[in-house]
PDB file of C-alpha atoms in Angstrom:
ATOM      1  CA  UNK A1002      70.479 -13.049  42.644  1.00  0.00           C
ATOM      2  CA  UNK A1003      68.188 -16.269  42.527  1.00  0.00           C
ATOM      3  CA  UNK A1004      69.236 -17.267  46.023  1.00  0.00           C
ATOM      4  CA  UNK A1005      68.155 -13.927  47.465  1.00  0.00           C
ATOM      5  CA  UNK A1006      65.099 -13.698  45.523  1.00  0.00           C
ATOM      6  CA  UNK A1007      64.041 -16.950  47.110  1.00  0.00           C
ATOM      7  CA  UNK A1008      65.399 -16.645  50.674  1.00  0.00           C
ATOM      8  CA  UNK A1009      63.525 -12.906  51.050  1.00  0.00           C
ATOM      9  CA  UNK A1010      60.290 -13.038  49.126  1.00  0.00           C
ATOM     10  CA  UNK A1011      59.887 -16.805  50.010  1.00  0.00           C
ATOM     11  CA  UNK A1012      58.806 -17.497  46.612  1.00  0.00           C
ATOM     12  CA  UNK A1013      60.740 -20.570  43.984  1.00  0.00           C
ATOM     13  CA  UNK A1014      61.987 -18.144  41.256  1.00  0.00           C
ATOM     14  CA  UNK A1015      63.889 -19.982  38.706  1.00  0.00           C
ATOM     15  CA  UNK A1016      65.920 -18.363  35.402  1.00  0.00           C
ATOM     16  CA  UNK A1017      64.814 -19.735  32.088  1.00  0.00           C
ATOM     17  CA  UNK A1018      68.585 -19.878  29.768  1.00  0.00           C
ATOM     18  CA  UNK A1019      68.196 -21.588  26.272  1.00  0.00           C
ATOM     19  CA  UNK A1020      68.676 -25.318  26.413  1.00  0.00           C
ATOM     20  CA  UNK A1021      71.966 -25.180  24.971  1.00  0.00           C
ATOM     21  CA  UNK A1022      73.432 -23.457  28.652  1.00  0.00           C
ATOM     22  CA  UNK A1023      72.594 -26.653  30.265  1.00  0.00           C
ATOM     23  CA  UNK A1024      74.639 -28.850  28.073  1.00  0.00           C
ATOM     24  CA  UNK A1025      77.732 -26.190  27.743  1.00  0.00           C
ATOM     25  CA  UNK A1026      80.691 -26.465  29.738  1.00  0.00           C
ATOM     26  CA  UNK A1027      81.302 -23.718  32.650  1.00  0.00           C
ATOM     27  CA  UNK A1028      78.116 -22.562  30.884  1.00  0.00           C
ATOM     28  CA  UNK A1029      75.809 -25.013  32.904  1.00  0.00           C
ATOM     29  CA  UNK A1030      77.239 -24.051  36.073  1.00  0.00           C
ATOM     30  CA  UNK A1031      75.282 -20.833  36.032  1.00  0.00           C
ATOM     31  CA  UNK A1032      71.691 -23.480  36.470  1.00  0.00           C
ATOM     32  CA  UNK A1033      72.892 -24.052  39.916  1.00  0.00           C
ATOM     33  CA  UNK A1034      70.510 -22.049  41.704  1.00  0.00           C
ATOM     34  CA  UNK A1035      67.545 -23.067  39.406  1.00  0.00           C
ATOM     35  CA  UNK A1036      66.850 -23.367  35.853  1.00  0.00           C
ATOM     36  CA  UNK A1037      64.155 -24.403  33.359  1.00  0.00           C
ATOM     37  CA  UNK A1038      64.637 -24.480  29.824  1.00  0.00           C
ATOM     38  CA  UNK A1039      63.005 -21.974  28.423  1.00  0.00           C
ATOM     39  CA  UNK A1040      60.810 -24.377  26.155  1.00  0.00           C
ATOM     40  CA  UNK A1041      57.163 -24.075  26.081  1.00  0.00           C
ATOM     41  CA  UNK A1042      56.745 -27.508  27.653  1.00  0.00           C
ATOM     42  CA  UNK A1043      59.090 -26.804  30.469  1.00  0.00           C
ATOM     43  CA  UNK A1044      57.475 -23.448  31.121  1.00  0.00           C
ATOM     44  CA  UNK A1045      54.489 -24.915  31.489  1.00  0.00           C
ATOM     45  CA  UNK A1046      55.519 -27.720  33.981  1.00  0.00           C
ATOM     46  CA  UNK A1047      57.752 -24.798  36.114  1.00  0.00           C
ATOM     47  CA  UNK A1048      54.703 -22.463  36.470  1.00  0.00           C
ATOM     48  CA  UNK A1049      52.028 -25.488  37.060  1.00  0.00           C
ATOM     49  CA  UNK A1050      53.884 -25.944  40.009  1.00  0.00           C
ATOM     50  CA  UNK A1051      53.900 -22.551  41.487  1.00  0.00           C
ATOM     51  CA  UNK A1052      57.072 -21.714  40.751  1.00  0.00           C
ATOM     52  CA  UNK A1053      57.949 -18.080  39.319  1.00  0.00           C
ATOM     53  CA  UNK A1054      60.152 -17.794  36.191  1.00  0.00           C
ATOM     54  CA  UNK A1055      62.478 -15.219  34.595  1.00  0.00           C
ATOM     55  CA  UNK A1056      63.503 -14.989  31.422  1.00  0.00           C
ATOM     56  CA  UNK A1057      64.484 -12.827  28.892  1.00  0.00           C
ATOM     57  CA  UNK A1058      61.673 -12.231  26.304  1.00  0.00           C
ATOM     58  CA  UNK A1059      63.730 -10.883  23.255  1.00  0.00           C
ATOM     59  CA  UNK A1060      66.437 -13.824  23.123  1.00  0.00           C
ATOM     60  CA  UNK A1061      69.214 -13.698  20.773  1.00  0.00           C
ATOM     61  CA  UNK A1062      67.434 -10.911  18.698  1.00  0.00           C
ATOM     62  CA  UNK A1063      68.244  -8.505  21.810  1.00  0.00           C
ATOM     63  CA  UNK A1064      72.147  -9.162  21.783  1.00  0.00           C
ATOM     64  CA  UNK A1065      72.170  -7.981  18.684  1.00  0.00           C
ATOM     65  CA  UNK A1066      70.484  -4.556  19.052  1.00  0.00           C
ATOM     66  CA  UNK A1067      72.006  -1.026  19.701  1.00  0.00           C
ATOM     67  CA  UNK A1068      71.290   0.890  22.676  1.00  0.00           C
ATOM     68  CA  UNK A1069      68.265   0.724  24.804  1.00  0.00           C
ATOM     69  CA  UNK A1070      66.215  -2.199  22.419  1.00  0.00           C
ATOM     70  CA  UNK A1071      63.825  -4.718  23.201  1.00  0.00           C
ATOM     71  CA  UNK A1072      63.088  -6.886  20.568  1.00  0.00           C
ATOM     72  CA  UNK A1073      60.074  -8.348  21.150  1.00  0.00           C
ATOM     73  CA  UNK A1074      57.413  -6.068  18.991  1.00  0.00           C
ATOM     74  CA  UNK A1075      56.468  -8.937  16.574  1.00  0.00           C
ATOM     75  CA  UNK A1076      57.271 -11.813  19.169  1.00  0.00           C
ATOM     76  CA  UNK A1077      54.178 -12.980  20.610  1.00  0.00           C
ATOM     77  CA  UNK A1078      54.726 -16.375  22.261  1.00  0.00           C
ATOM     78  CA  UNK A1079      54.941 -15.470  25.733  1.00  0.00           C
ATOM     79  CA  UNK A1080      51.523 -13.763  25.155  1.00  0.00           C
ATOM     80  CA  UNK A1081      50.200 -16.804  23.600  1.00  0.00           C
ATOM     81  CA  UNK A1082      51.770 -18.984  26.326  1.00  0.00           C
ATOM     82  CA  UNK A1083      50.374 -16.701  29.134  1.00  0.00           C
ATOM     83  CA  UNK A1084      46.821 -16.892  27.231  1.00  0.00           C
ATOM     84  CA  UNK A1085      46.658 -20.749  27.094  1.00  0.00           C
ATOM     85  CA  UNK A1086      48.158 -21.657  30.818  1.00  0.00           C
ATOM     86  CA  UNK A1087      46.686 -18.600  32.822  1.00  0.00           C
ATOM     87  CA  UNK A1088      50.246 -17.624  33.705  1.00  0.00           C
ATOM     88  CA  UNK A1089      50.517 -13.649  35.244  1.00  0.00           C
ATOM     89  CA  UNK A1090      53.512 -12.107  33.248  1.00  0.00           C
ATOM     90  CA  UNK A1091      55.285  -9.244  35.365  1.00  0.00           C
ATOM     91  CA  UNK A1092      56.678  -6.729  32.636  1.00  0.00           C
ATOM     92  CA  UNK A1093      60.532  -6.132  33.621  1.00  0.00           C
ATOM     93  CA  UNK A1094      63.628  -3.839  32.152  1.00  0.00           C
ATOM     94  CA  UNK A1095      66.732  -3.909  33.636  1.00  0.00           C
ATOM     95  CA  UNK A1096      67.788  -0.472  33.056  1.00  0.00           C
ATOM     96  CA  UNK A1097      71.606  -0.129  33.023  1.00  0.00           C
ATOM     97  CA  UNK A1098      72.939  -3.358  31.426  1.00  0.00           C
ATOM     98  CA  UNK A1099      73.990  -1.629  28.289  1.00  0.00           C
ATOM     99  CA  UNK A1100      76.292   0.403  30.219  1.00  0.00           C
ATOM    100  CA  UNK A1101      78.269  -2.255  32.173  1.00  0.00           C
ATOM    101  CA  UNK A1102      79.279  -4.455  28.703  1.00  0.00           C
ATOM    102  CA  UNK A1103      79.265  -4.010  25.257  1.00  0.00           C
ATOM    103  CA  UNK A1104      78.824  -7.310  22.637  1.00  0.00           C
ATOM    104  CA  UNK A1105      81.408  -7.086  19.905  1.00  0.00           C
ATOM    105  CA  UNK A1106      79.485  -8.605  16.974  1.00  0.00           C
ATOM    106  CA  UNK A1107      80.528  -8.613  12.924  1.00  0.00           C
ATOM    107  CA  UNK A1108      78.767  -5.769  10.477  1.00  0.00           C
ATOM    108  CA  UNK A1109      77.783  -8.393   8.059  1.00  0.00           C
ATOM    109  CA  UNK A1110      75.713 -10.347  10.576  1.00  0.00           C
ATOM    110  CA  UNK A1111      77.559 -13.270  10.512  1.00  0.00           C
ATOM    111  CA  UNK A1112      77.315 -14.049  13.888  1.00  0.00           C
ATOM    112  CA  UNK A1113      74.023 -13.127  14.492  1.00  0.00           C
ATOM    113  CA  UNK A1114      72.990 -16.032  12.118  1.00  0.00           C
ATOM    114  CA  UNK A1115      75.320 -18.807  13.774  1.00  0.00           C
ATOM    115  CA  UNK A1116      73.619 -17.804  16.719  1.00  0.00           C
ATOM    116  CA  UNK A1117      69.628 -18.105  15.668  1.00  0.00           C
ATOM    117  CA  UNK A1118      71.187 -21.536  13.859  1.00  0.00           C
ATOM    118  CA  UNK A1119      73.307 -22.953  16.755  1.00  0.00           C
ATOM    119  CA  UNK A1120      70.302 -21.440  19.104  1.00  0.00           C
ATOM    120  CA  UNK A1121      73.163 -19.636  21.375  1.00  0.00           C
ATOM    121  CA  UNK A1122      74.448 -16.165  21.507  1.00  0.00           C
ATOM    122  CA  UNK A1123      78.107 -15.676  19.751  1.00  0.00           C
ATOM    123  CA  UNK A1124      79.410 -12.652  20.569  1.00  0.00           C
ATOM    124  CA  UNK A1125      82.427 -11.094  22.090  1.00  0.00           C
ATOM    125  CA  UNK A1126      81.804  -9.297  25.619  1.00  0.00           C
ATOM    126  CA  UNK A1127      83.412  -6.225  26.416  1.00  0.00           C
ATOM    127  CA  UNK A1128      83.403  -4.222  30.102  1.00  0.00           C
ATOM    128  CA  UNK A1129      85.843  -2.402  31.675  1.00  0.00           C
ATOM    129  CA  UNK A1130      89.341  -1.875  30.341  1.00  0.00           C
ATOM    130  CA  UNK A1131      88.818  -4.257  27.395  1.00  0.00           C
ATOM    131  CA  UNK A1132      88.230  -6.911  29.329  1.00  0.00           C
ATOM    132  CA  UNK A1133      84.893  -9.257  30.041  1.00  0.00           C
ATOM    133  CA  UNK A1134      84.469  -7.318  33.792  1.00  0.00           C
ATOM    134  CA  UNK A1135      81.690  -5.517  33.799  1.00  0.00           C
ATOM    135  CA  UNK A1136      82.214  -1.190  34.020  1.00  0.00           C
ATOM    136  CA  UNK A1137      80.711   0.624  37.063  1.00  0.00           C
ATOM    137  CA  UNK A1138      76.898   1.876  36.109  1.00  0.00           C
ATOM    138  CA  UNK A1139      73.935   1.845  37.823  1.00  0.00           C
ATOM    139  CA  UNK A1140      71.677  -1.472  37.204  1.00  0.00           C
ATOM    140  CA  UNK A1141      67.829  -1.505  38.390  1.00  0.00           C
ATOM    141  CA  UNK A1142      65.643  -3.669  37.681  1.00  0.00           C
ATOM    142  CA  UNK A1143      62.173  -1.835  36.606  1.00  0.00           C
ATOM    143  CA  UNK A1144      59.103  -3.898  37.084  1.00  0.00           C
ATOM    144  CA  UNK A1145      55.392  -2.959  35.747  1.00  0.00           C
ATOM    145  CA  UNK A1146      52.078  -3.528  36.359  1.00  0.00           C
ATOM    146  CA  UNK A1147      50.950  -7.398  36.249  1.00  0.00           C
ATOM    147  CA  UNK A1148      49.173  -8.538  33.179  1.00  0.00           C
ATOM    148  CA  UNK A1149      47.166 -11.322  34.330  1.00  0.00           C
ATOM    149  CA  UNK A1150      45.161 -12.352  31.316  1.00  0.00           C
ATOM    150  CA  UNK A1151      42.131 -15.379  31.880  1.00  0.00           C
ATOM    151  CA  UNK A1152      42.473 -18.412  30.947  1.00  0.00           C
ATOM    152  CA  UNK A1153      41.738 -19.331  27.417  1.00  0.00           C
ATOM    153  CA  UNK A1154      42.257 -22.908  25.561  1.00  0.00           C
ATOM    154  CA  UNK A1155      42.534 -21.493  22.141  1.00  0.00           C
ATOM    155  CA  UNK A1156      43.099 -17.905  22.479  1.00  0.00           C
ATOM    156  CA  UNK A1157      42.117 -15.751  19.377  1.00  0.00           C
ATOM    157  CA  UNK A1158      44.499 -13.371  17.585  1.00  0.00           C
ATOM    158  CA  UNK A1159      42.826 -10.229  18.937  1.00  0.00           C
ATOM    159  CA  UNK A1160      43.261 -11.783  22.432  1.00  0.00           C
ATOM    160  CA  UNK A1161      46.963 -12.612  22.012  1.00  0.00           C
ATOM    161  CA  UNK A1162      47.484  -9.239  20.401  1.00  0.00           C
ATOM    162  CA  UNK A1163      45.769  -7.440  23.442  1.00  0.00           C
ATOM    163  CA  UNK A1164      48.045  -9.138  26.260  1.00  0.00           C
ATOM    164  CA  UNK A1165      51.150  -8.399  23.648  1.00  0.00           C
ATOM    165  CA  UNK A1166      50.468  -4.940  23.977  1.00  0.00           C
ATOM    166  CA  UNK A1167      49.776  -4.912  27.469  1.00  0.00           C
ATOM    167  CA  UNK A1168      53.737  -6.464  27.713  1.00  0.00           C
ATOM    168  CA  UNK A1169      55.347  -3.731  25.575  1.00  0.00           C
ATOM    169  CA  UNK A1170      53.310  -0.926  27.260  1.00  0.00           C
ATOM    170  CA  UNK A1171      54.499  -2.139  30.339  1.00  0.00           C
ATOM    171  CA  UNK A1172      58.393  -2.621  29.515  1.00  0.00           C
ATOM    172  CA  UNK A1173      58.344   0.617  27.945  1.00  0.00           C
ATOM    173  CA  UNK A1174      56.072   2.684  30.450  1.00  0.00           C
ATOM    174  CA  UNK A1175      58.677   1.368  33.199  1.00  0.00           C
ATOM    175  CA  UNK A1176      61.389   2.527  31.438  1.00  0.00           C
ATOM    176  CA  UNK A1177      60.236   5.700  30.880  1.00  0.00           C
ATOM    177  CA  UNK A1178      59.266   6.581  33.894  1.00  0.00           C
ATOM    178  CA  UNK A1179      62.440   5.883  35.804  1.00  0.00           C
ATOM    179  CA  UNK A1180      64.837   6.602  33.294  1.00  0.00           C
ATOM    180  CA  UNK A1181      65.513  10.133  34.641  1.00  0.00           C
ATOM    181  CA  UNK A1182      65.840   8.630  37.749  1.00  0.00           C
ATOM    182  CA  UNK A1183      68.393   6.452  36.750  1.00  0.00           C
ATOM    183  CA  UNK A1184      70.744   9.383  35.036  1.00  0.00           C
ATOM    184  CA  UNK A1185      69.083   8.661  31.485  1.00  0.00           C
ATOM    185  CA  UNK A1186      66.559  11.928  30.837  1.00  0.00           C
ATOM    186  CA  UNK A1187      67.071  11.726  27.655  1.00  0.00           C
ATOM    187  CA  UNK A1188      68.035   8.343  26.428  1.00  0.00           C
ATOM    188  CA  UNK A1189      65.266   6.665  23.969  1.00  0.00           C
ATOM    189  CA  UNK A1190      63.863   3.301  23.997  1.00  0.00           C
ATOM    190  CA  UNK A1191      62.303   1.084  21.513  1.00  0.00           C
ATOM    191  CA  UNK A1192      61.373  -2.224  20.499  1.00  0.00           C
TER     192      UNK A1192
END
């Protein structure tokens, strides 16, 4: 949790929901222990003032993804953004999630489209016995090797491209070193 995060590592770590959680009802009640929108402007002003943020690189695309998926292989902005502001990005999975809940979605990708158009997740969440509580699994939270990439005012493509990859190998070198570990030895990943 945020709280603990802050109280034990004494750092101001903050969760970075789209905008629309701030302005939905029971919804907005989640920012209590610290939020930024996860806008490139607010990013910026969050981490110029030493505070750490979390967030959820692959968005709506990842709700909509079967089984152990990050998609994030053709999103670069959070490489770019790292570039430009000489922001340190931690590469993170948390391994387990896809165990405790299932999202109900439609074939036809109905759904998925309202979402990327309302710029919110619509899906159906399903845990244990039907119901939206979570089933009993195991959930860590994997973290990689920092990519701390200098400083650059207009980063090139090649440069952008080279922290990218420096993410995904990251994400996916975390996950498979711990997933049999976790109870997964076999279970594949991909982005």
């Amino acid at each position: 949790s945020m709280p603990a995060i802050n109280e034990f590592l004494n750092v101001d770590f903050v969760g970075a929901p789209a905008s629309v959680v701030f302005h939905t009802p029971f919804l907005r009640y989640m920012t209590i222990y610290g939020a930024v929108d996860v806008s490139a402007k607010s990013l910026k002003r969050a981490t110029s003032k030493g505070r750490c943020v979390g967030l959820v690189g692959d968005g709506i695309a990842g709700i909509f993804s079967e089984g152990e998926v990050v998609a994030l292989k053709s999103r670069k902005g959070l490489a770019r953004f790292s570039l430009k502001n000489g922001v340190t990005l931690i590469p993170a999975y948390s391994m387990g999630n896809t165990a405790i809940m299932t999202a109900l979605y439609d074939s036809k990708g109905i759904m998925e489209n309202l979402s990327r158009r309302l710029r919110m997740s619509l899906f159906i969440p399903v845990g244990r016995w039907g119901t939206v509580l979570p089933r009993r699994a195991n959930v860590s939270m994997l973290l990689g090797p920092l990519v701390a990439p200098e400083q650059k005012e207009d980063p090139t493509q090649e440069e952008i491209d080279a922290v990218h990859q420096q993410l995904l190998d990251g994400i996916e070198g975390c996950f498979n070193t711990h997933r049999g570990a976790h109870g997964w030895p076999d279970r594949q990943f991909s982005f």
